[in-house]
Short mmCIF file of C-alpha atoms in Angstrom, two decimals:
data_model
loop_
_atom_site.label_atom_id
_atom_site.label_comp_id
_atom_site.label_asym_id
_atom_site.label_seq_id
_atom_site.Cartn_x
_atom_site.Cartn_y
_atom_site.Cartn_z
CA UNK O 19 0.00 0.00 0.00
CA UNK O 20 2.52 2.01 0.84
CA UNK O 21 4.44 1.64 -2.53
CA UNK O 22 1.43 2.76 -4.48
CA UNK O 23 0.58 6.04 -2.09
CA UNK O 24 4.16 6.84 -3.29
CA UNK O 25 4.14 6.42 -6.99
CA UNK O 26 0.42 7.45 -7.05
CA UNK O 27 1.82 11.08 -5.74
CA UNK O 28 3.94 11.59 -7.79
CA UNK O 29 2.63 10.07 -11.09
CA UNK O 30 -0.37 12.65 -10.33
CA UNK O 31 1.72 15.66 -9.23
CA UNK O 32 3.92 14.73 -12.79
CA UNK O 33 0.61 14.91 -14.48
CA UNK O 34 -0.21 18.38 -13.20
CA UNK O 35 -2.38 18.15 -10.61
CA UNK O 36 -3.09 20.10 -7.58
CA UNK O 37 -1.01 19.20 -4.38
CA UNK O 38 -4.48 18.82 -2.68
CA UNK O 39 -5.95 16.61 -5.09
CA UNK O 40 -2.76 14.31 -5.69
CA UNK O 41 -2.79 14.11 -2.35
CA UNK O 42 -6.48 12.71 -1.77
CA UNK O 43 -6.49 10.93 -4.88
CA UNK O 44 -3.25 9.02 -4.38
CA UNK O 45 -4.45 7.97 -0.31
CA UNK O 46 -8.05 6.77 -2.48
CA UNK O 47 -5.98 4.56 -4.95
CA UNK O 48 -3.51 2.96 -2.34
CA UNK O 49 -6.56 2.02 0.03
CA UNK O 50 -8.26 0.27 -2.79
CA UNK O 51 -5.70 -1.54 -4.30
CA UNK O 52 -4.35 -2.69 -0.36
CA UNK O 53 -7.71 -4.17 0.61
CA UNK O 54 -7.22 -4.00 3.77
CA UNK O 55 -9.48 -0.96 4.83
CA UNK O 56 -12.83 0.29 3.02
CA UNK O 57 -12.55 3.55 0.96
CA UNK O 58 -14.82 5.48 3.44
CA UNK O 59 -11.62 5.57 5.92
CA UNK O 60 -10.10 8.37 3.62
CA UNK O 61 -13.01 10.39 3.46
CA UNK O 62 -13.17 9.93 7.82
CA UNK O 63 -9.27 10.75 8.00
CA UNK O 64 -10.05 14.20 5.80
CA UNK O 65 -12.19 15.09 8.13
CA UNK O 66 -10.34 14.36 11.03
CA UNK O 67 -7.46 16.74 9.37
CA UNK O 68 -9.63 19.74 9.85
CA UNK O 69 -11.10 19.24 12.85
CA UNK O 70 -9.15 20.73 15.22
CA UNK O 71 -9.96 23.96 17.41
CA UNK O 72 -6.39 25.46 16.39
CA UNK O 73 -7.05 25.39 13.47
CA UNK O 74 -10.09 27.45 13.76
CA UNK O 75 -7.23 30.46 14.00
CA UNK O 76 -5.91 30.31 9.95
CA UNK O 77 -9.25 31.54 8.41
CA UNK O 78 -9.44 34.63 11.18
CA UNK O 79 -5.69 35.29 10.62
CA UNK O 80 -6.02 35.40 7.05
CA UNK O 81 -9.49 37.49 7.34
CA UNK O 82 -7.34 39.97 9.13
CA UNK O 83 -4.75 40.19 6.52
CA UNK O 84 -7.34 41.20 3.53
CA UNK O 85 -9.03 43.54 5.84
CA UNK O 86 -5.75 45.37 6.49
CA UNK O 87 -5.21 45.15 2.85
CA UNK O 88 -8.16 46.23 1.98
CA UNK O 89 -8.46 48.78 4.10
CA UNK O 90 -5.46 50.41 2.58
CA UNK O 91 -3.21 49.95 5.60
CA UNK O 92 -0.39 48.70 3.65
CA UNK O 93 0.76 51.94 2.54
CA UNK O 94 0.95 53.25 5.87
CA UNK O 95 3.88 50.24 6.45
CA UNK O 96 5.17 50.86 3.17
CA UNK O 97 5.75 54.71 4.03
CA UNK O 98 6.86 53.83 7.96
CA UNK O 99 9.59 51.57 6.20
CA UNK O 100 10.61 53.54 3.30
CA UNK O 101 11.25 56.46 5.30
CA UNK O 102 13.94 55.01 7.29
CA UNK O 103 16.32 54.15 4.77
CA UNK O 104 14.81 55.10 1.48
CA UNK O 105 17.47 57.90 0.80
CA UNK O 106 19.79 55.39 1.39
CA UNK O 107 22.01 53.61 -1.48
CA UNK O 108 19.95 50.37 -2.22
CA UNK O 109 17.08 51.88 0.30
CA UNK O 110 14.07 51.03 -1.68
CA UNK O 111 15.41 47.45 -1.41
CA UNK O 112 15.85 47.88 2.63
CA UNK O 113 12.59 49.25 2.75
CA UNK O 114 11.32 45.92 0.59
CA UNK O 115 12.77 43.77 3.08
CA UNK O 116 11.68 46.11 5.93
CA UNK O 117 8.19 46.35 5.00
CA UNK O 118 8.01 42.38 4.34
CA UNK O 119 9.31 42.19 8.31
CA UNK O 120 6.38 44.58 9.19
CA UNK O 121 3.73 43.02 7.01
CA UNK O 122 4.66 39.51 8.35
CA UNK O 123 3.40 40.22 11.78
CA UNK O 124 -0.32 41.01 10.01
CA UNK O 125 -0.36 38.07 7.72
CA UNK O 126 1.47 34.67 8.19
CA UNK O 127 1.51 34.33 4.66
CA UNK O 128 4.23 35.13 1.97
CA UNK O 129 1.84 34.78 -0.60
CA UNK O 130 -0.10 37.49 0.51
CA UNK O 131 3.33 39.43 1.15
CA UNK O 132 4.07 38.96 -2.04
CA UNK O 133 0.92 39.88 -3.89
CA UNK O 134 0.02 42.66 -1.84
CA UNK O 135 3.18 44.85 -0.32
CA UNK O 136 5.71 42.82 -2.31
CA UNK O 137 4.36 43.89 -5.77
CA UNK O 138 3.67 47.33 -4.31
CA UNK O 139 7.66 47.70 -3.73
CA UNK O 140 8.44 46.22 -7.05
CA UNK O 141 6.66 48.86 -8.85
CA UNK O 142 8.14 51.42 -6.67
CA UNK O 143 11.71 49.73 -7.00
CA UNK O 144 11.72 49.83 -10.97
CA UNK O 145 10.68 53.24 -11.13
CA UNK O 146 13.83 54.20 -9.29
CA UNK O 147 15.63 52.91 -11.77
CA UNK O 148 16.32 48.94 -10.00
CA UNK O 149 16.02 46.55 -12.52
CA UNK O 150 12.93 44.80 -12.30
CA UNK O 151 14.22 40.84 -11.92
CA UNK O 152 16.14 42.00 -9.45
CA UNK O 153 13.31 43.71 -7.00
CA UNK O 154 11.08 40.88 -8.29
CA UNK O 155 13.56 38.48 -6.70
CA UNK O 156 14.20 40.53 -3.48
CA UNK O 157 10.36 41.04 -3.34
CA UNK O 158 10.25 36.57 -3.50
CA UNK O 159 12.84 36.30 -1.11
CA UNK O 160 11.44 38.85 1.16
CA UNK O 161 7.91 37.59 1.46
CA UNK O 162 9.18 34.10 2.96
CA UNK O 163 9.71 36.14 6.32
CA UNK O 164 5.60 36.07 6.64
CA UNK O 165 5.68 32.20 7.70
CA UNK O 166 8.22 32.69 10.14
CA UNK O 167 7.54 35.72 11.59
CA UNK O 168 4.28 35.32 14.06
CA UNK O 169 1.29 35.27 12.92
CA UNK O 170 2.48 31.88 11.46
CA UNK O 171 -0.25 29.65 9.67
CA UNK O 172 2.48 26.76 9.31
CA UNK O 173 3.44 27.39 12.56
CA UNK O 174 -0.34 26.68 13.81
CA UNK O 175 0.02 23.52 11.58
CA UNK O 176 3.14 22.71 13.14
CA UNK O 177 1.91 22.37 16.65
CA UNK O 178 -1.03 20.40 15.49
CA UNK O 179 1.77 17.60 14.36
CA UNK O 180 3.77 17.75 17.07
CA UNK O 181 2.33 18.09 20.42
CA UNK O 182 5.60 18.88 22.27
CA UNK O 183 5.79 22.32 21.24
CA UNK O 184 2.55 24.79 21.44
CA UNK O 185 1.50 27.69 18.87
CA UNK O 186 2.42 30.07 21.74
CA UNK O 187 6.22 29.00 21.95
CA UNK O 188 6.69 29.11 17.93
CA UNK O 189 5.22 32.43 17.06
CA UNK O 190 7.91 33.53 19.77
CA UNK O 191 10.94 31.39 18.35
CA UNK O 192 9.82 32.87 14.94
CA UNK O 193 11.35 36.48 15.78
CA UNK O 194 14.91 35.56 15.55
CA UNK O 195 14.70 33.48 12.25
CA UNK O 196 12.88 36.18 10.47
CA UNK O 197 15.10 38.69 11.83
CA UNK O 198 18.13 36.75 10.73
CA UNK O 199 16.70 36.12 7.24
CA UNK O 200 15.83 39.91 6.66
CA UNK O 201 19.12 40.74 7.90
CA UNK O 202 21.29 38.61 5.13
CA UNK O 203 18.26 40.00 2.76
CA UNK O 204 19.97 43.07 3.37
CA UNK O 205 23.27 42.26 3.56
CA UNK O 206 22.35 41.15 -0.24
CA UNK O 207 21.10 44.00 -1.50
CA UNK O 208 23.84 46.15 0.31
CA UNK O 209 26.39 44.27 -1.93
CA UNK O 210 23.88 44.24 -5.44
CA UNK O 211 23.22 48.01 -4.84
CA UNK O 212 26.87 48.92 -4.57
CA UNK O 213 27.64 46.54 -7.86
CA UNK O 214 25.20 47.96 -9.66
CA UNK O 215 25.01 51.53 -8.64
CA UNK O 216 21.40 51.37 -7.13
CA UNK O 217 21.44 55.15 -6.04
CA UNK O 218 18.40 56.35 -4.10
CA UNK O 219 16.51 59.65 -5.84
CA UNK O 220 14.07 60.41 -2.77
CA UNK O 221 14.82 63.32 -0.35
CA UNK O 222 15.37 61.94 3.17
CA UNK O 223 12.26 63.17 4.65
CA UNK O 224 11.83 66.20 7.12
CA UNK O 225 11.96 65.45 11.14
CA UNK O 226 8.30 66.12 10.76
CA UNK O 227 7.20 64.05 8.48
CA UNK O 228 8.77 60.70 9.96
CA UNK O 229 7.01 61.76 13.01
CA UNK O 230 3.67 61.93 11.69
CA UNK O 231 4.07 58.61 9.17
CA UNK O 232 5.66 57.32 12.75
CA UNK O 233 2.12 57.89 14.56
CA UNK O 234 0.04 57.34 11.97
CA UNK O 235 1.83 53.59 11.76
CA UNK O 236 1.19 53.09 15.55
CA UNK O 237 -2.17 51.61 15.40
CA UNK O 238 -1.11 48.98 12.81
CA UNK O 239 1.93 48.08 14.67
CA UNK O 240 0.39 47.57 17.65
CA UNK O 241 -1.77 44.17 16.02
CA UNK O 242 1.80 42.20 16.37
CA UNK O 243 2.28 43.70 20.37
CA UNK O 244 -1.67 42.75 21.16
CA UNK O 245 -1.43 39.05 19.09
CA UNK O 246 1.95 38.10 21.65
CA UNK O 247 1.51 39.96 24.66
CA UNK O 248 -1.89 38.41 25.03
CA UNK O 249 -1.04 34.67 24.47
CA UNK O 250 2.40 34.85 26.34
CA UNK O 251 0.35 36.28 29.46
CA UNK O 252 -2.71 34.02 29.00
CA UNK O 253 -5.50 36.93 27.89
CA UNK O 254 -6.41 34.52 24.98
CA UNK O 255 -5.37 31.45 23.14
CA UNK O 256 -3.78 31.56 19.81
CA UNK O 257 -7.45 30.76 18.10
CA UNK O 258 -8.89 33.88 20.19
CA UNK O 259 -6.03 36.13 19.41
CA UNK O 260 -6.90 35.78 15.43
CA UNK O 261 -10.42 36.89 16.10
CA UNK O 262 -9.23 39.69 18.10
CA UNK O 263 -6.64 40.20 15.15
CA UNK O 264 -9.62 40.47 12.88
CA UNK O 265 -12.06 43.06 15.35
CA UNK O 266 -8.67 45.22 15.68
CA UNK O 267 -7.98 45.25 11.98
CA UNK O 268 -11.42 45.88 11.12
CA UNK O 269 -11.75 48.65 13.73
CA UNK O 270 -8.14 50.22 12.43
CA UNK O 271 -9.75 50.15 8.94
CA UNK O 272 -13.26 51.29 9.21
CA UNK O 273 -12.80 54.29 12.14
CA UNK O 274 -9.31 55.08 12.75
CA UNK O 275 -7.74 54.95 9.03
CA UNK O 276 -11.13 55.50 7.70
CA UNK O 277 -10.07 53.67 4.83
CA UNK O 278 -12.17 50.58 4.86
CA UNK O 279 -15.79 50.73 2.72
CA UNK O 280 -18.83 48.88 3.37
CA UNK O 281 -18.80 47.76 -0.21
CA UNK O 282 -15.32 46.13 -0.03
CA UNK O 283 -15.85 43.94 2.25
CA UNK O 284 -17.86 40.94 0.12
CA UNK O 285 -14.78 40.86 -2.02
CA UNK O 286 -12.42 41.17 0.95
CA UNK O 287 -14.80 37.90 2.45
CA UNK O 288 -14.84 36.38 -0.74
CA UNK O 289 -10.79 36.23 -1.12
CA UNK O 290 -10.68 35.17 2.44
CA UNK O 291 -13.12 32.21 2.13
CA UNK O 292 -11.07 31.30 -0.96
CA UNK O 293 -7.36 31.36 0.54
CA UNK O 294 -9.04 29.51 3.47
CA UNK O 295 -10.60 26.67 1.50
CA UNK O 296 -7.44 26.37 -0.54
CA UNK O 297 -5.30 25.80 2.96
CA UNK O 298 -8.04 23.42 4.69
CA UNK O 299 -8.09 21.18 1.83
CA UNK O 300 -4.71 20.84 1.67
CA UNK O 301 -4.83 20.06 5.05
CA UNK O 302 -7.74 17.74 4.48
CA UNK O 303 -5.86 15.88 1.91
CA UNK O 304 -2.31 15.31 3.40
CA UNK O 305 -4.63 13.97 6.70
CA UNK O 306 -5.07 10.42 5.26
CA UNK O 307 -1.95 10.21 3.49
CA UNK O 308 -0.39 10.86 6.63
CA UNK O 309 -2.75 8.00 8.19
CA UNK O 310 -1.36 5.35 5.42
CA UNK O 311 2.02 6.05 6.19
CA UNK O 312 1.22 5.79 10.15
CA UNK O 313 -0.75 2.27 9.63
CA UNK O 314 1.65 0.35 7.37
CA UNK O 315 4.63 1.44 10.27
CA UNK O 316 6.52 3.54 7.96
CA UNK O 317 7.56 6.28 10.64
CA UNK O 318 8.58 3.57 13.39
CA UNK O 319 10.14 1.87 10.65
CA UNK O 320 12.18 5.07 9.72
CA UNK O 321 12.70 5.83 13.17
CA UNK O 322 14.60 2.80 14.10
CA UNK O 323 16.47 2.66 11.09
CA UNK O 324 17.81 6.57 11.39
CA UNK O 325 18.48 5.61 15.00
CA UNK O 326 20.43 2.43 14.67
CA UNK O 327 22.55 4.64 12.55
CA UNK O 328 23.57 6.69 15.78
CA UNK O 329 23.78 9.73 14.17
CA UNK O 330 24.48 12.76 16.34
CA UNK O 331 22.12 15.54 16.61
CA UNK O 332 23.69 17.69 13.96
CA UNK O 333 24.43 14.63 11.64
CA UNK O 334 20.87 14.19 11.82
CA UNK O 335 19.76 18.00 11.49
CA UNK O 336 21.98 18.10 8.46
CA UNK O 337 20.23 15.20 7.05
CA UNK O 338 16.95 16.28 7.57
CA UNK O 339 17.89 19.83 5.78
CA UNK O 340 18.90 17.92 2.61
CA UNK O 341 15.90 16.11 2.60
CA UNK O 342 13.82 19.23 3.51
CA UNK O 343 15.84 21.22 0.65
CA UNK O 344 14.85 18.21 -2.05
CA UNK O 345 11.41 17.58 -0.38
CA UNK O 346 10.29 21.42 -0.51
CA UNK O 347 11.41 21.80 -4.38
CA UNK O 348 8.13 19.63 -4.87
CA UNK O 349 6.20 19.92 -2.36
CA UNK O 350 4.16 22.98 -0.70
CA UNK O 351 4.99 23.87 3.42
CA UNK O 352 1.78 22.71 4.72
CA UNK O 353 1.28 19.19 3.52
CA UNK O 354 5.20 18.57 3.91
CA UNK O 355 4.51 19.64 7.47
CA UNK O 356 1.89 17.25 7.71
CA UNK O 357 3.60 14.24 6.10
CA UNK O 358 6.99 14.63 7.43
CA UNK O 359 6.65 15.75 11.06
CA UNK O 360 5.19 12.98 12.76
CA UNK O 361 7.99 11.12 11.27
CA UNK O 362 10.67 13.26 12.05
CA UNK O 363 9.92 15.11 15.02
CA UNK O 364 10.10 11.69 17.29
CA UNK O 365 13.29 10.72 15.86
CA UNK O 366 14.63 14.90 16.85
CA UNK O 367 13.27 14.27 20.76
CA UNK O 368 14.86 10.72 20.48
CA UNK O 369 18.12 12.63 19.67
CA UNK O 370 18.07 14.99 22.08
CA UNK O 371 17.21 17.73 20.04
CA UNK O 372 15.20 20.85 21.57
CA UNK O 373 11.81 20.31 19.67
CA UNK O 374 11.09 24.09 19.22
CA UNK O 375 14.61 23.92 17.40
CA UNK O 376 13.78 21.74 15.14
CA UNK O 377 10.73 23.17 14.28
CA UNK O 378 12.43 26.39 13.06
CA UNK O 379 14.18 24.08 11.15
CA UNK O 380 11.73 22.60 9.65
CA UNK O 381 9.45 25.65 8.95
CA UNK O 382 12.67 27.45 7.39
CA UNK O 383 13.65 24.83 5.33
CA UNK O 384 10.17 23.77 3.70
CA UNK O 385 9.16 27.53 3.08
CA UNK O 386 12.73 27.81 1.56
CA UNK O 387 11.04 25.35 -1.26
CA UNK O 388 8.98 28.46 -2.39
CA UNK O 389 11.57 29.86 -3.78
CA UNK O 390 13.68 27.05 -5.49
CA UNK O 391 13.38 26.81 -9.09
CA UNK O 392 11.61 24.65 -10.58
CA UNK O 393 8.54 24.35 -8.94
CA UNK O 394 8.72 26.60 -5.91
CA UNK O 395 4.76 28.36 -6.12
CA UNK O 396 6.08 32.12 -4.18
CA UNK O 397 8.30 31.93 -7.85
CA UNK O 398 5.02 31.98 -10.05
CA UNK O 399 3.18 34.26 -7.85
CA UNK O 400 5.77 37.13 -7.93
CA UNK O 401 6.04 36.48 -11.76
CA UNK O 402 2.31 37.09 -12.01
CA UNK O 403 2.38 40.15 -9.11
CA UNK O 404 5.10 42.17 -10.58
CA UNK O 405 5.07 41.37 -14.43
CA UNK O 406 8.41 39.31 -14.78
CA UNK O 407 9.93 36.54 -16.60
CA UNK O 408 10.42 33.27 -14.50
CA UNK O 409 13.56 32.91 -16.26
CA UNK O 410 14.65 36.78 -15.24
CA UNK O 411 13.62 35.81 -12.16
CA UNK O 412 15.88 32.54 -11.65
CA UNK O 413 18.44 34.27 -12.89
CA UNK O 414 18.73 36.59 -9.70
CA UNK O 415 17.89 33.82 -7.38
CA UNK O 416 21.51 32.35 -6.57
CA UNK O 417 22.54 35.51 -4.72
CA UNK O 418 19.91 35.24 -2.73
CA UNK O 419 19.45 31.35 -1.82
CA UNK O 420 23.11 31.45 -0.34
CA UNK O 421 22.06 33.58 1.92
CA UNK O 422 19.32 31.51 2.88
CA UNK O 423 21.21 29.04 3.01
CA UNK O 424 23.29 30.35 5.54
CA UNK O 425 20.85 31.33 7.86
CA UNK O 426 19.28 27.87 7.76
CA UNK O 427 23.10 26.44 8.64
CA UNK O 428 23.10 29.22 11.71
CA UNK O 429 19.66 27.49 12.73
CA UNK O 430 21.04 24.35 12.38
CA UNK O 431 24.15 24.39 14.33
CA UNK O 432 23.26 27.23 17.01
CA UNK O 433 20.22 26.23 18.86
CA UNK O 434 19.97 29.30 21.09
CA UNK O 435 18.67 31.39 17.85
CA UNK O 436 15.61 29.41 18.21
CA UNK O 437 15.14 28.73 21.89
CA UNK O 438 16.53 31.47 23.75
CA UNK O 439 13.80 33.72 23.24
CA UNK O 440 10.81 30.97 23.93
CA UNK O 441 12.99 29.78 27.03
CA UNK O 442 13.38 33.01 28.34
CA UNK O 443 10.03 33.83 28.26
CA UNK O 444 8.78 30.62 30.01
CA UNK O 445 7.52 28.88 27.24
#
């Protein structure tokens, strides 16, 4: 059975179908050609993959996003960023990275980072005379930080695979990766803006101004302080903090901003129920696939035989990133979260290895896979969003995955990037 789930995948996923439906189609075929269970078992275990109280937080999260989108409040962290460093050499490319950092905090998505922001800063870039692959790629690159930095809907996925580690202690171990990542971002574009001659044409703005795009950026900001201050000191779950996330952001829109119509918000709904359905059946689908690998023993199986190895920790975390690196080329973050963690994550805490470390890892690693040529979907969504080649757009990537690269290796080998923050804070 399990030989069939296997080459069913990938026969369907070479074919051209949706993750999703490979996915449930592949779990269909392997149960009826095993015999062993009847076909109404997949249909229970998709189910079972989305119902989960957690889980109940992605939709609201994602609600919040659009209405901060649609309400326009994007420009006011696209102006709070670019004012910093926009004079600078290369600042428009800072202030890409910068407002990708900001943005994260509101959406959990790079997708969304991407499309909305992202493409926002791309138009902006070329106009100052960047070349357009180039912001393109930095705008990719960039929007990766929105799954790391909390809000994280992998991260709420995560903890649903894994229950050593809560939702709570990885949207606060997600600061210091997304921090590190927009940091060699910029290191990047600090050494592209001096090859190229990247000069900045805006004015640094007047004392003045920067305090008043300063204020007028306090109510947004203050979404990421309310979302973690009020699940490290118990005020509200996770789940609750995304519906708070969405009253706040509505609020922000409608009466403080003022920016927010009545008649935007079907299409804001609509896009929401959309991105939503798209994420729960992917969810949905990798639930019994998961379940086929569970009953025929391939994790214990895997488990033993990676342990009898005795591999030490970072053997093992250097393992797991080349499979993550190969497995995310293919495969989208959320069902490679769902497939691979409940085989991987026993063999970590078998090791030794601090779960919400390996987490990081693993959340890194498999968003990485957005980005790597050939098949990485952030790729074909920036294409789309800011009117560029996917071969222009490869062509810039190298730079750029090094860098990432690097940052996953700092994960990897220095644990306290990903736990001191969580420890310290008693999670």
């Amino acid at each position: 059975m399990t030989l069939t789930l296997i080459v069913g995948l990938v026969l369907l996923m070479v074919l051209g179908f949706p993750v999703a439906f490979a996915l449930a189609i592949a779990s269909a075929i392997a149960v009826f050609v095993g015999g062993k269970y009847p076909q109404l078992v997949v249909f229970k275990e998709m189910f079972t993959g989305i119902d989960s109280f957690p889980l109940m937080a992605v939709p609201f999260f994602i609600f919040a996003a659009e209405l901060m989108s649609g309400g326009a409040l994007t420009q006011v962290l696209l102006r709070f960023a670019a004012q910093f460093v926009g004079h600078l050499r290369g600042g428009l490319g800072y202030a890409n990275v910068g407002s990708s950092v900001l943005f994260a905090g509101i959406s959990g998505s790079a997708l969304a980072d991407a499309a909305g922001p992202g493409a926002m800063m791309t138009k902006m870039m070329t106009k100052a005379g960047y070349d357009r692959p180039y912001a393109a790629a930095l705008t990719a690159n960039s929007a990766i930080i929105g799954p790391i930095i909390p809000p994280s809907i992998s991260m709420i996925i995560y903890s649903l695979q894994d229950e050593n580690v809560s939702v709570g202690a990885l949207f606060i171990a997600g600061f210091v990766p997304g921090m590190l990542i927009a940091a060699a971002l910029c290191a990047v574009n600090w050494w592209v803006s001096r090859q190229r001659g990247y000069r900045s044409t805006e004015a640094r703005p007047s004392g003045k101004d920067m305090l008043l795009n300063t204020i007028k950026a306090i109510p947004v900001l203050l979404l990421v302080a309310l979302i973690i201050i009020g699940i490290r000191f118990g005020v509200f779950t996770p789940t609750e903090a995304s519906v708070v996330a969405v009253v706040y952001a509505f609020i922000c829109g409608k009466w403080i901003y003022r920016t927010l119509h009545w008649s935007a918000i079907p299409a804001i709904t609509s896009r929401s129920a959309l991105l939503t359905a798209s994420v729960l059946l992917v969810m949905a689908a990798s639930q019994p696939f998961a379940w086929i690998l569970t009953v025929e023993g391939v994790p214990q199986y895997l488990s033993e035989l990676i342990i009898s190895w005795e591999l030490s920790p970072i053997m093992f975390l250097l393992a797991v990133n080349v499979l993550l690196l190969i497995f995310g080329i293919f495969m989208e973050p959320l069902p490679g979260i769902m497939i691979l963690v409940p085989i991987l994550a026993p063999i970590a805490n078998a090791l030794g290895i601090d779960p919400i470390q390996f987490a990081m890892v693993v959340v890194v690693n498999l968003t990485l896979g957005m980005i790597t040529p050939p098949v990485g979907g952030l790729l074909f969504v920036t294409c789309v969003a800011t009117k560029t080649s996917l071969s222009e757009l490869n062509r810039e990537l190298p730079i750029f995955l090094v860098a990432q690269l690097i940052v996953l290796l700092l994960l990897t080998f220095v644990p306290a990037l990903s736990v001191w923050l969580p420890h310290s804070l008693g999670f």
